[in-house]
PDB file of C-alpha atoms in Angstrom:
ATOM      1  CA  UNK A   1       5.008  47.077  91.706  1.00 56.00           C
ATOM      2  CA  UNK A   2       7.419  48.021  88.939  1.00 64.00           C
ATOM      3  CA  UNK A   3       8.318  51.185  87.103  1.00 71.00           C
ATOM      4  CA  UNK A   4       8.686  51.127  83.318  1.00 77.00           C
ATOM      5  CA  UNK A   5      12.058  49.809  82.197  1.00 75.00           C
ATOM      6  CA  UNK A   6      13.689  50.444  78.820  1.00 83.00           C
ATOM      7  CA  UNK A   7      17.091  48.794  78.702  1.00 82.00           C
ATOM      8  CA  UNK A   8      19.105  47.719  75.680  1.00 87.00           C
ATOM      9  CA  UNK A   9      22.191  45.487  75.591  1.00 86.00           C
ATOM     10  CA  UNK A  10      24.579  45.385  72.637  1.00 89.00           C
ATOM     11  CA  UNK A  11      27.531  43.060  72.573  1.00 88.00           C
ATOM     12  CA  UNK A  12      30.464  42.442  70.252  1.00 91.00           C
ATOM     13  CA  UNK A  13      32.759  39.450  70.519  1.00 89.00           C
ATOM     14  CA  UNK A  14      35.901  38.283  68.755  1.00 92.00           C
ATOM     15  CA  UNK A  15      37.683  35.013  69.461  1.00 91.00           C
ATOM     16  CA  UNK A  16      40.514  32.886  68.131  1.00 91.00           C
ATOM     17  CA  UNK A  17      41.777  29.463  69.120  1.00 92.00           C
ATOM     18  CA  UNK A  18      45.097  27.648  68.708  1.00 93.00           C
ATOM     19  CA  UNK A  19      45.667  24.007  69.570  1.00 94.00           C
ATOM     20  CA  UNK A  20      48.549  21.535  69.404  1.00 96.00           C
ATOM     21  CA  UNK A  21      48.289  17.761  69.817  1.00 96.00           C
ATOM     22  CA  UNK A  22      51.003  15.106  69.754  1.00 96.00           C
ATOM     23  CA  UNK A  23      51.099  11.316  70.188  1.00 95.00           C
ATOM     24  CA  UNK A  24      54.062   9.194  71.240  1.00 92.00           C
ATOM     25  CA  UNK A  25      53.584   5.493  71.915  1.00 91.00           C
ATOM     26  CA  UNK A  26      50.727   5.005  74.351  1.00 94.00           C
ATOM     27  CA  UNK A  27      50.762   8.664  75.313  1.00 95.00           C
ATOM     28  CA  UNK A  28      48.774  11.606  73.947  1.00 96.00           C
ATOM     29  CA  UNK A  29      49.239  15.252  74.853  1.00 97.00           C
ATOM     30  CA  UNK A  30      47.137  18.261  73.945  1.00 95.00           C
ATOM     31  CA  UNK A  31      47.460  21.962  74.703  1.00 95.00           C
ATOM     32  CA  UNK A  32      45.403  24.893  73.493  1.00 94.00           C
ATOM     33  CA  UNK A  33      44.554  28.499  74.210  1.00 93.00           C
ATOM     34  CA  UNK A  34      41.598  30.650  73.241  1.00 92.00           C
ATOM     35  CA  UNK A  35      41.728  34.443  73.115  1.00 93.00           C
ATOM     36  CA  UNK A  36      38.419  36.196  73.626  1.00 91.00           C
ATOM     37  CA  UNK A  37      37.586  39.879  73.294  1.00 94.00           C
ATOM     38  CA  UNK A  38      34.102  40.999  74.298  1.00 91.00           C
ATOM     39  CA  UNK A  39      32.576  44.474  74.480  1.00 92.00           C
ATOM     40  CA  UNK A  40      29.226  45.230  76.106  1.00 88.00           C
ATOM     41  CA  UNK A  41      27.184  48.409  75.782  1.00 91.00           C
ATOM     42  CA  UNK A  42      24.296  48.785  78.220  1.00 89.00           C
ATOM     43  CA  UNK A  43      21.706  51.508  77.590  1.00 91.00           C
ATOM     44  CA  UNK A  44      19.102  52.646  80.101  1.00 87.00           C
ATOM     45  CA  UNK A  45      16.433  54.951  78.671  1.00 86.00           C
ATOM     46  CA  UNK A  46      18.691  55.406  75.643  1.00 89.00           C
ATOM     47  CA  UNK A  47      21.710  56.527  77.697  1.00 91.00           C
ATOM     48  CA  UNK A  48      24.837  54.360  77.801  1.00 92.00           C
ATOM     49  CA  UNK A  49      25.760  53.384  81.378  1.00 90.00           C
ATOM     50  CA  UNK A  50      29.550  53.041  81.603  1.00 89.00           C
ATOM     51  CA  UNK A  51      29.526  51.062  84.872  1.00 86.00           C
ATOM     52  CA  UNK A  52      27.359  48.394  83.247  1.00 85.00           C
ATOM     53  CA  UNK A  53      29.308  48.308  79.951  1.00 89.00           C
ATOM     54  CA  UNK A  54      32.438  46.214  80.592  1.00 89.00           C
ATOM     55  CA  UNK A  55      35.119  45.093  78.144  1.00 92.00           C
ATOM     56  CA  UNK A  56      36.850  41.739  78.633  1.00 92.00           C
ATOM     57  CA  UNK A  57      40.089  40.396  77.162  1.00 93.00           C
ATOM     58  CA  UNK A  58      40.839  36.832  78.228  1.00 91.00           C
ATOM     59  CA  UNK A  59      43.245  34.019  77.440  1.00 92.00           C
ATOM     60  CA  UNK A  60      41.529  30.699  78.188  1.00 91.00           C
ATOM     61  CA  UNK A  61      43.900  27.686  78.324  1.00 93.00           C
ATOM     62  CA  UNK A  62      43.341  23.929  78.096  1.00 95.00           C
ATOM     63  CA  UNK A  63      45.802  21.054  78.515  1.00 96.00           C
ATOM     64  CA  UNK A  64      45.609  17.266  78.803  1.00 97.00           C
ATOM     65  CA  UNK A  65      47.860  14.228  79.055  1.00 97.00           C
ATOM     66  CA  UNK A  66      46.565  10.686  78.596  1.00 97.00           C
ATOM     67  CA  UNK A  67      47.881   7.106  78.491  1.00 96.00           C
ATOM     68  CA  UNK A  68      46.126   3.948  77.299  1.00 93.00           C
ATOM     69  CA  UNK A  69      47.187   0.311  76.970  1.00 92.00           C
ATOM     70  CA  UNK A  70      45.365  -3.017  76.902  1.00 89.00           C
ATOM     71  CA  UNK A  71      42.005  -1.715  78.103  1.00 87.00           C
ATOM     72  CA  UNK A  72      43.449   0.528  80.799  1.00 94.00           C
ATOM     73  CA  UNK A  73      43.349   4.303  80.372  1.00 95.00           C
ATOM     74  CA  UNK A  74      44.462   7.275  82.477  1.00 97.00           C
ATOM     75  CA  UNK A  75      44.041  10.963  81.784  1.00 97.00           C
ATOM     76  CA  UNK A  76      44.916  14.232  83.506  1.00 97.00           C
ATOM     77  CA  UNK A  77      43.382  17.419  82.150  1.00 97.00           C
ATOM     78  CA  UNK A  78      43.086  21.097  82.984  1.00 97.00           C
ATOM     79  CA  UNK A  79      40.728  23.634  81.497  1.00 94.00           C
ATOM     80  CA  UNK A  80      39.287  27.010  82.264  1.00 93.00           C
ATOM     81  CA  UNK A  81      35.757  27.945  81.234  1.00 92.00           C
ATOM     82  CA  UNK A  82      34.189  31.376  81.169  1.00 90.00           C
ATOM     83  CA  UNK A  83      30.401  31.623  81.261  1.00 90.00           C
ATOM     84  CA  UNK A  84      28.487  34.814  80.618  1.00 88.00           C
ATOM     85  CA  UNK A  85      25.099  35.403  82.270  1.00 89.00           C
ATOM     86  CA  UNK A  86      21.996  35.133  80.127  1.00 85.00           C
ATOM     87  CA  UNK A  87      20.736  38.431  78.761  1.00 81.00           C
ATOM     88  CA  UNK A  88      17.501  38.214  80.738  1.00 84.00           C
ATOM     89  CA  UNK A  89      19.605  38.165  83.933  1.00 88.00           C
ATOM     90  CA  UNK A  90      21.158  41.518  83.013  1.00 85.00           C
ATOM     91  CA  UNK A  91      17.902  43.449  82.850  1.00 83.00           C
ATOM     92  CA  UNK A  92      17.004  45.757  85.742  1.00 82.00           C
ATOM     93  CA  UNK A  93      13.249  45.384  85.152  1.00 85.00           C
ATOM     94  CA  UNK A  94      11.030  43.897  87.860  1.00 89.00           C
ATOM     95  CA  UNK A  95       8.475  41.363  86.648  1.00 89.00           C
ATOM     96  CA  UNK A  96       5.534  39.662  88.338  1.00 89.00           C
ATOM     97  CA  UNK A  97       5.718  35.909  89.049  1.00 88.00           C
ATOM     98  CA  UNK A  98       2.818  35.570  91.493  1.00 89.00           C
ATOM     99  CA  UNK A  99       1.342  37.501  94.408  1.00 90.00           C
ATOM    100  CA  UNK A 100       4.216  36.478  96.697  1.00 91.00           C
ATOM    101  CA  UNK A 101       7.148  36.578  94.270  1.00 93.00           C
ATOM    102  CA  UNK A 102       8.681  39.148  91.923  1.00 93.00           C
ATOM    103  CA  UNK A 103      11.677  38.718  89.596  1.00 92.00           C
ATOM    104  CA  UNK A 104      14.473  41.083  88.700  1.00 92.00           C
ATOM    105  CA  UNK A 105      17.851  41.064  86.978  1.00 89.00           C
ATOM    106  CA  UNK A 106      21.253  42.469  87.802  1.00 90.00           C
ATOM    107  CA  UNK A 107      23.124  44.520  85.168  1.00 87.00           C
ATOM    108  CA  UNK A 108      26.307  44.371  87.290  1.00 89.00           C
ATOM    109  CA  UNK A 109      26.734  40.602  87.020  1.00 91.00           C
ATOM    110  CA  UNK A 110      30.277  39.490  86.220  1.00 91.00           C
ATOM    111  CA  UNK A 111      31.003  36.446  84.034  1.00 92.00           C
ATOM    112  CA  UNK A 112      31.765  33.222  85.893  1.00 94.00           C
ATOM    113  CA  UNK A 113      35.243  31.701  85.622  1.00 94.00           C
ATOM    114  CA  UNK A 114      35.660  28.023  86.493  1.00 96.00           C
ATOM    115  CA  UNK A 115      39.011  26.226  86.630  1.00 96.00           C
ATOM    116  CA  UNK A 116      38.824  22.426  86.317  1.00 97.00           C
ATOM    117  CA  UNK A 117      41.444  19.780  87.115  1.00 97.00           C
ATOM    118  CA  UNK A 118      40.309  16.244  86.228  1.00 97.00           C
ATOM    119  CA  UNK A 119      41.924  12.873  86.843  1.00 97.00           C
ATOM    120  CA  UNK A 120      40.180  10.103  84.910  1.00 97.00           C
ATOM    121  CA  UNK A 121      40.741   6.373  84.811  1.00 96.00           C
ATOM    122  CA  UNK A 122      39.036   3.539  82.948  1.00 95.00           C
ATOM    123  CA  UNK A 123      39.429  -0.211  82.683  1.00 94.00           C
ATOM    124  CA  UNK A 124      37.208  -2.097  80.264  1.00 91.00           C
ATOM    125  CA  UNK A 125      33.669  -1.421  81.583  1.00 94.00           C
ATOM    126  CA  UNK A 126      34.714   0.536  84.683  1.00 96.00           C
ATOM    127  CA  UNK A 127      35.159   4.316  84.626  1.00 96.00           C
ATOM    128  CA  UNK A 128      36.088   6.781  87.394  1.00 97.00           C
ATOM    129  CA  UNK A 129      36.829  10.491  87.513  1.00 97.00           C
ATOM    130  CA  UNK A 130      38.050  12.768  90.280  1.00 97.00           C
ATOM    131  CA  UNK A 131      37.543  16.503  89.814  1.00 97.00           C
ATOM    132  CA  UNK A 132      38.673  19.661  91.541  1.00 98.00           C
ATOM    133  CA  UNK A 133      37.236  23.004  90.518  1.00 97.00           C
ATOM    134  CA  UNK A 134      37.657  26.588  91.624  1.00 96.00           C
ATOM    135  CA  UNK A 135      34.719  28.846  90.825  1.00 95.00           C
ATOM    136  CA  UNK A 136      35.018  32.618  90.676  1.00 95.00           C
ATOM    137  CA  UNK A 137      32.034  34.973  90.319  1.00 93.00           C
ATOM    138  CA  UNK A 138      29.503  32.164  90.092  1.00 93.00           C
ATOM    139  CA  UNK A 139      26.013  33.476  89.329  1.00 93.00           C
ATOM    140  CA  UNK A 140      23.538  32.226  91.937  1.00 92.00           C
ATOM    141  CA  UNK A 141      19.797  32.670  92.400  1.00 91.00           C
ATOM    142  CA  UNK A 142      19.030  34.608  95.563  1.00 93.00           C
ATOM    143  CA  UNK A 143      15.939  35.991  97.270  1.00 94.00           C
ATOM    144  CA  UNK A 144      15.248  38.889  99.598  1.00 95.00           C
ATOM    145  CA  UNK A 145      12.252  40.849 100.926  1.00 94.00           C
ATOM    146  CA  UNK A 146      10.860  43.169  98.256  1.00 93.00           C
ATOM    147  CA  UNK A 147       9.422  45.922 100.452  1.00 89.00           C
ATOM    148  CA  UNK A 148       8.087  45.032 103.877  1.00 89.00           C
ATOM    149  CA  UNK A 149       6.246  48.354 104.241  1.00 89.00           C
ATOM    150  CA  UNK A 150       4.309  48.402 100.968  1.00 89.00           C
ATOM    151  CA  UNK A 151       4.414  44.669 100.059  1.00 90.00           C
ATOM    152  CA  UNK A 152       4.739  42.610 103.258  1.00 91.00           C
ATOM    153  CA  UNK A 153       5.523  38.952 102.668  1.00 90.00           C
ATOM    154  CA  UNK A 154       6.586  39.452  99.029  1.00 93.00           C
ATOM    155  CA  UNK A 155      10.003  38.098  97.997  1.00 94.00           C
ATOM    156  CA  UNK A 156      12.195  39.501  95.240  1.00 95.00           C
ATOM    157  CA  UNK A 157      14.167  36.875  93.288  1.00 94.00           C
ATOM    158  CA  UNK A 158      17.317  37.878  91.456  1.00 93.00           C
ATOM    159  CA  UNK A 159      20.894  36.885  90.663  1.00 93.00           C
ATOM    160  CA  UNK A 160      24.243  37.865  92.132  1.00 94.00           C
ATOM    161  CA  UNK A 161      27.886  36.834  92.057  1.00 95.00           C
ATOM    162  CA  UNK A 162      28.804  34.794  95.130  1.00 94.00           C
ATOM    163  CA  UNK A 163      32.235  34.506  96.721  1.00 91.00           C
ATOM    164  CA  UNK A 164      34.948  32.318  95.167  1.00 93.00           C
ATOM    165  CA  UNK A 165      34.693  28.710  96.351  1.00 93.00           C
ATOM    166  CA  UNK A 166      36.274  25.296  95.756  1.00 95.00           C
ATOM    167  CA  UNK A 167      34.427  22.171  94.661  1.00 96.00           C
ATOM    168  CA  UNK A 168      35.318  18.480  94.725  1.00 97.00           C
ATOM    169  CA  UNK A 169      33.565  15.542  93.096  1.00 97.00           C
ATOM    170  CA  UNK A 170      34.019  11.839  92.406  1.00 98.00           C
ATOM    171  CA  UNK A 171      32.084   9.729  89.900  1.00 98.00           C
ATOM    172  CA  UNK A 172      32.160   5.967  89.383  1.00 97.00           C
ATOM    173  CA  UNK A 173      30.431   4.308  86.428  1.00 97.00           C
ATOM    174  CA  UNK A 174      30.145   0.546  85.837  1.00 96.00           C
ATOM    175  CA  UNK A 175      28.614  -0.764  82.610  1.00 94.00           C
ATOM    176  CA  UNK A 176      29.307  -4.481  82.088  1.00 94.00           C
ATOM    177  CA  UNK A 177      27.684  -6.545  79.343  1.00 92.00           C
ATOM    178  CA  UNK A 178      25.939  -9.649  80.731  1.00 93.00           C
ATOM    179  CA  UNK A 179      24.315 -11.536  77.882  1.00 91.00           C
ATOM    180  CA  UNK A 180      21.378  -9.491  76.606  1.00 92.00           C
ATOM    181  CA  UNK A 181      21.546  -7.260  79.717  1.00 93.00           C
ATOM    182  CA  UNK A 182      23.517  -3.999  79.582  1.00 93.00           C
ATOM    183  CA  UNK A 183      23.362  -2.344  83.030  1.00 95.00           C
ATOM    184  CA  UNK A 184      24.954   0.962  83.882  1.00 96.00           C
ATOM    185  CA  UNK A 185      25.346   2.004  87.491  1.00 97.00           C
ATOM    186  CA  UNK A 186      26.525   5.523  88.351  1.00 97.00           C
ATOM    187  CA  UNK A 187      27.507   6.777  91.791  1.00 98.00           C
ATOM    188  CA  UNK A 188      28.335  10.468  92.174  1.00 97.00           C
ATOM    189  CA  UNK A 189      29.395  12.451  95.232  1.00 97.00           C
ATOM    190  CA  UNK A 190      30.358  16.115  95.422  1.00 97.00           C
ATOM    191  CA  UNK A 191      31.243  18.786  97.925  1.00 96.00           C
ATOM    192  CA  UNK A 192      30.636  22.167  96.329  1.00 93.00           C
ATOM    193  CA  UNK A 193      28.951  24.548  98.778  1.00 93.00           C
ATOM    194  CA  UNK A 194      28.013  27.915  97.292  1.00 92.00           C
ATOM    195  CA  UNK A 195      29.024  30.657  99.714  1.00 91.00           C
ATOM    196  CA  UNK A 196      26.609  33.598  99.791  1.00 92.00           C
ATOM    197  CA  UNK A 197      27.895  35.256 102.951  1.00 92.00           C
ATOM    198  CA  UNK A 198      29.370  38.085 100.874  1.00 91.00           C
ATOM    199  CA  UNK A 199      25.768  38.938  99.902  1.00 92.00           C
ATOM    200  CA  UNK A 200      24.378  38.846 103.433  1.00 92.00           C
ATOM    201  CA  UNK A 201      23.107  35.247 103.328  1.00 94.00           C
ATOM    202  CA  UNK A 202      24.138  33.962 106.729  1.00 92.00           C
ATOM    203  CA  UNK A 203      23.343  30.263 106.203  1.00 93.00           C
ATOM    204  CA  UNK A 204      26.332  28.210 105.028  1.00 94.00           C
ATOM    205  CA  UNK A 205      26.518  24.422 105.291  1.00 94.00           C
ATOM    206  CA  UNK A 206      29.010  21.850 103.994  1.00 94.00           C
ATOM    207  CA  UNK A 207      27.407  18.479 103.355  1.00 95.00           C
ATOM    208  CA  UNK A 208      28.187  15.844 100.742  1.00 96.00           C
ATOM    209  CA  UNK A 209      25.791  15.665  97.804  1.00 96.00           C
ATOM    210  CA  UNK A 210      25.122  12.105  96.547  1.00 97.00           C
ATOM    211  CA  UNK A 211      23.423  10.920  93.361  1.00 97.00           C
ATOM    212  CA  UNK A 212      22.817   7.304  92.256  1.00 97.00           C
ATOM    213  CA  UNK A 213      21.547   6.187  88.848  1.00 97.00           C
ATOM    214  CA  UNK A 214      20.784   2.681  87.596  1.00 96.00           C
ATOM    215  CA  UNK A 215      20.035   2.161  83.922  1.00 96.00           C
ATOM    216  CA  UNK A 216      19.175  -1.311  82.604  1.00 94.00           C
ATOM    217  CA  UNK A 217      18.881  -2.167  78.909  1.00 94.00           C
ATOM    218  CA  UNK A 218      17.828  -5.561  77.570  1.00 94.00           C
ATOM    219  CA  UNK A 219      18.205  -6.295  73.844  1.00 91.00           C
ATOM    220  CA  UNK A 220      16.310  -9.348  72.666  1.00 89.00           C
ATOM    221  CA  UNK A 221      16.006 -10.986  69.277  1.00 84.00           C
ATOM    222  CA  UNK A 222      13.560  -9.838  66.584  1.00 82.00           C
ATOM    223  CA  UNK A 223      13.993  -6.151  67.474  1.00 81.00           C
ATOM    224  CA  UNK A 224      12.625  -6.231  71.043  1.00 91.00           C
ATOM    225  CA  UNK A 225      14.127  -3.816  73.572  1.00 92.00           C
ATOM    226  CA  UNK A 226      13.449  -3.146  77.277  1.00 95.00           C
ATOM    227  CA  UNK A 227      14.833  -0.309  79.394  1.00 95.00           C
ATOM    228  CA  UNK A 228      14.319   0.345  83.108  1.00 96.00           C
ATOM    229  CA  UNK A 229      15.882   3.440  84.626  1.00 96.00           C
ATOM    230  CA  UNK A 230      15.978   4.609  88.236  1.00 96.00           C
ATOM    231  CA  UNK A 231      17.671   7.456  90.085  1.00 96.00           C
ATOM    232  CA  UNK A 232      17.949   8.420  93.735  1.00 96.00           C
ATOM    233  CA  UNK A 233      19.284  11.540  95.452  1.00 96.00           C
ATOM    234  CA  UNK A 234      19.382  11.668  99.272  1.00 96.00           C
ATOM    235  CA  UNK A 235      18.865  14.916 101.136  1.00 95.00           C
ATOM    236  CA  UNK A 236      21.723  17.275 101.943  1.00 95.00           C
ATOM    237  CA  UNK A 237      22.404  20.911 102.852  1.00 95.00           C
ATOM    238  CA  UNK A 238      24.991  22.552 100.599  1.00 94.00           C
ATOM    239  CA  UNK A 239      25.857  26.231 100.945  1.00 93.00           C
ATOM    240  CA  UNK A 240      22.558  28.091 101.314  1.00 95.00           C
ATOM    241  CA  UNK A 241      20.556  25.519  99.330  1.00 94.00           C
ATOM    242  CA  UNK A 242      18.691  22.518 100.763  1.00 95.00           C
ATOM    243  CA  UNK A 243      18.406  19.391  98.601  1.00 94.00           C
ATOM    244  CA  UNK A 244      15.523  17.079  99.488  1.00 95.00           C
ATOM    245  CA  UNK A 245      15.373  13.339  98.892  1.00 95.00           C
ATOM    246  CA  UNK A 246      14.234  12.626  95.334  1.00 94.00           C
ATOM    247  CA  UNK A 247      13.947   9.582  93.094  1.00 94.00           C
ATOM    248  CA  UNK A 248      12.164   8.305  90.042  1.00 94.00           C
ATOM    249  CA  UNK A 249      11.655   5.071  88.077  1.00 96.00           C
ATOM    250  CA  UNK A 250      10.903   4.941  84.333  1.00 96.00           C
ATOM    251  CA  UNK A 251      10.458   2.041  81.899  1.00 96.00           C
ATOM    252  CA  UNK A 252      10.219   1.537  78.135  1.00 94.00           C
ATOM    253  CA  UNK A 253       9.564  -1.514  75.967  1.00 95.00           C
ATOM    254  CA  UNK A 254       9.815  -1.294  72.185  1.00 92.00           C
ATOM    255  CA  UNK A 255       9.731  -3.346  69.010  1.00 90.00           C
ATOM    256  CA  UNK A 256      11.476  -2.376  65.767  1.00 87.00           C
ATOM    257  CA  UNK A 257      10.237  -3.225  62.286  1.00 83.00           C
ATOM    258  CA  UNK A 258      11.122  -2.889  58.604  1.00 79.00           C
ATOM    259  CA  UNK A 259      14.553  -2.722  57.000  1.00 76.00           C
ATOM    260  CA  UNK A 260      17.365  -1.428  59.260  1.00 74.00           C
ATOM    261  CA  UNK A 261      14.755  -1.243  62.082  1.00 74.00           C
ATOM    262  CA  UNK A 262      13.587   2.075  60.692  1.00 78.00           C
ATOM    263  CA  UNK A 263      10.184   1.959  62.440  1.00 85.00           C
ATOM    264  CA  UNK A 264       9.821   1.569  66.205  1.00 89.00           C
ATOM    265  CA  UNK A 265       6.694   1.089  68.312  1.00 91.00           C
ATOM    266  CA  UNK A 266       7.200   1.727  72.029  1.00 93.00           C
ATOM    267  CA  UNK A 267       5.211   1.586  75.264  1.00 94.00           C
ATOM    268  CA  UNK A 268       6.564   3.981  77.902  1.00 95.00           C
ATOM    269  CA  UNK A 269       5.872   4.409  81.608  1.00 96.00           C
ATOM    270  CA  UNK A 270       7.224   7.532  83.329  1.00 95.00           C
ATOM    271  CA  UNK A 271       7.525   8.113  87.072  1.00 95.00           C
ATOM    272  CA  UNK A 272       5.956   4.747  87.874  1.00 95.00           C
ATOM    273  CA  UNK A 273       5.738   5.333  91.646  1.00 94.00           C
ATOM    274  CA  UNK A 274       4.762   9.019  91.370  1.00 94.00           C
ATOM    275  CA  UNK A 275       7.842  10.239  93.220  1.00 92.00           C
ATOM    276  CA  UNK A 276       9.077  12.809  90.680  1.00 88.00           C
ATOM    277  CA  UNK A 277       8.705  15.825  92.943  1.00 91.00           C
ATOM    278  CA  UNK A 278      10.601  19.058  92.369  1.00 90.00           C
ATOM    279  CA  UNK A 279      11.880  20.758  95.500  1.00 92.00           C
ATOM    280  CA  UNK A 280      13.064  24.357  95.651  1.00 90.00           C
ATOM    281  CA  UNK A 281      14.461  25.316  99.042  1.00 93.00           C
ATOM    282  CA  UNK A 282      16.979  28.115  99.563  1.00 94.00           C
ATOM    283  CA  UNK A 283      17.934  30.557 102.271  1.00 95.00           C
ATOM    284  CA  UNK A 284      18.202  34.166 101.185  1.00 94.00           C
ATOM    285  CA  UNK A 285      18.904  37.618 102.573  1.00 94.00           C
ATOM    286  CA  UNK A 286      16.709  37.842 105.688  1.00 93.00           C
ATOM    287  CA  UNK A 287      14.386  35.338 104.039  1.00 93.00           C
ATOM    288  CA  UNK A 288      13.833  31.707 103.154  1.00 92.00           C
ATOM    289  CA  UNK A 289      11.641  30.000 100.566  1.00 92.00           C
ATOM    290  CA  UNK A 290      10.571  26.384 100.167  1.00 93.00           C
ATOM    291  CA  UNK A 291       8.418  24.818  97.444  1.00 91.00           C
ATOM    292  CA  UNK A 292       7.293  21.306  96.599  1.00 93.00           C
ATOM    293  CA  UNK A 293       5.925  20.865  93.093  1.00 91.00           C
ATOM    294  CA  UNK A 294       4.747  17.729  91.359  1.00 90.00           C
ATOM    295  CA  UNK A 295       5.188  18.246  87.619  1.00 83.00           C
ATOM    296  CA  UNK A 296       2.793  15.545  86.414  1.00 87.00           C
ATOM    297  CA  UNK A 297       5.539  13.230  85.217  1.00 87.00           C
ATOM    298  CA  UNK A 298       3.536  10.051  85.856  1.00 92.00           C
ATOM    299  CA  UNK A 299       2.045   8.766  82.641  1.00 92.00           C
ATOM    300  CA  UNK A 300       1.805   5.871  80.220  1.00 94.00           C
ATOM    301  CA  UNK A 301       2.285   6.515  76.528  1.00 94.00           C
ATOM    302  CA  UNK A 302       2.632   4.916  73.110  1.00 94.00           C
ATOM    303  CA  UNK A 303       5.236   6.198  70.674  1.00 89.00           C
ATOM    304  CA  UNK A 304       5.576   5.439  66.987  1.00 89.00           C
ATOM    305  CA  UNK A 305       8.723   6.667  65.241  1.00 87.00           C
ATOM    306  CA  UNK A 306      10.265   6.282  61.798  1.00 85.00           C
ATOM    307  CA  UNK A 307      13.899   7.055  60.949  1.00 80.00           C
ATOM    308  CA  UNK A 308      14.337   8.584  57.532  1.00 74.00           C
ATOM    309  CA  UNK A 309      17.664   7.943  55.801  1.00 64.00           C
ATOM    310  CA  UNK A 310      18.588   5.618  58.635  1.00 48.00           C
ATOM    311  CA  UNK A 311      21.707   4.149  57.016  1.00 50.00           C
ATOM    312  CA  UNK A 312      23.192   7.337  55.611  1.00 50.00           C
ATOM    313  CA  UNK A 313      24.867  10.207  57.409  1.00 47.00           C
ATOM    314  CA  UNK A 314      24.483  13.584  55.756  1.00 44.00           C
ATOM    315  CA  UNK A 315      26.199  16.795  56.767  1.00 45.00           C
ATOM    316  CA  UNK A 316      25.898  17.394  60.498  1.00 48.00           C
ATOM    317  CA  UNK A 317      27.550  20.717  61.179  1.00 49.00           C
ATOM    318  CA  UNK A 318      27.188  22.821  64.293  1.00 53.00           C
ATOM    319  CA  UNK A 319      26.279  26.435  63.676  1.00 58.00           C
ATOM    320  CA  UNK A 320      28.374  29.311  64.883  1.00 58.00           C
ATOM    321  CA  UNK A 321      27.148  31.286  67.854  1.00 68.00           C
ATOM    322  CA  UNK A 322      25.311  28.435  69.600  1.00 71.00           C
ATOM    323  CA  UNK A 323      26.366  29.638  73.047  1.00 71.00           C
ATOM    324  CA  UNK A 324      25.007  33.107  72.319  1.00 70.00           C
ATOM    325  CA  UNK A 325      21.718  31.644  71.091  1.00 73.00           C
ATOM    326  CA  UNK A 326      21.370  29.648  74.298  1.00 73.00           C
ATOM    327  CA  UNK A 327      21.918  32.846  76.315  1.00 69.00           C
ATOM    328  CA  UNK A 328      19.055  34.419  74.407  1.00 71.00           C
TER     329      UNK A 328
END
């Protein structure tokens, strides 16, 4: 089903960042810019392929303005993010997933550029954010028939850059403190339909995507702690993807011991009602695929943990190149 593939990707990157921040009264302002130079060399069978070896030079800006007074806060921010596809997505090899599905990469993938404009407000235990984003060259998972003559019914899964689209979202979070009870309720709604019509995917729908989360924490005396968490996502059809109704309830009760509560014994219950299904449903190029998978989330467990050096904070640096490591 696949010929031998010998591809090699080498990449060099150089970046610098400048930032300026200023405060005046209840106001804070911040502006920054990052310059990024990146060279890619793609070799197929030991031969460098110029078309698949791009060089990028980008200026990536950020800016924000915020105001806070007496528990009330407002913030307006702008940022641009550039995301490079994972290296495994750039390979042209075809790999076997199962008898009905093969995988492949796309060496011609362009990096994704996302422009964000956020308006955020908070008052004591209430938080809200309104976001607009414009996404260019977003990398999306697509499917298509592999070869109907030699492999009828087999789908080829890959990645491609979809057309530029706009996205909108609103999030509201409430987290009051009521005695020993600390609830946190989150309501999220977005309209961000991925448009694959430039790739030949004819299905395109615009429906709102909702998500609700309810987290409840109870802190009692003598180190006792109880947490109950639930989430719910109703069905919707966004772009060429179909989101099914999902939801899950988890619980945890724990007791801490010793000095500084260094040792904790916990009883956990995951996916109590056995509803943690994973749905994968997309429309592709002259194709469609739908899966329902239960990932065996339902379980009861006992956890025993001990925190070493619980009261001291040693060096906690973040290593350079973390984004590149995650791509690998």
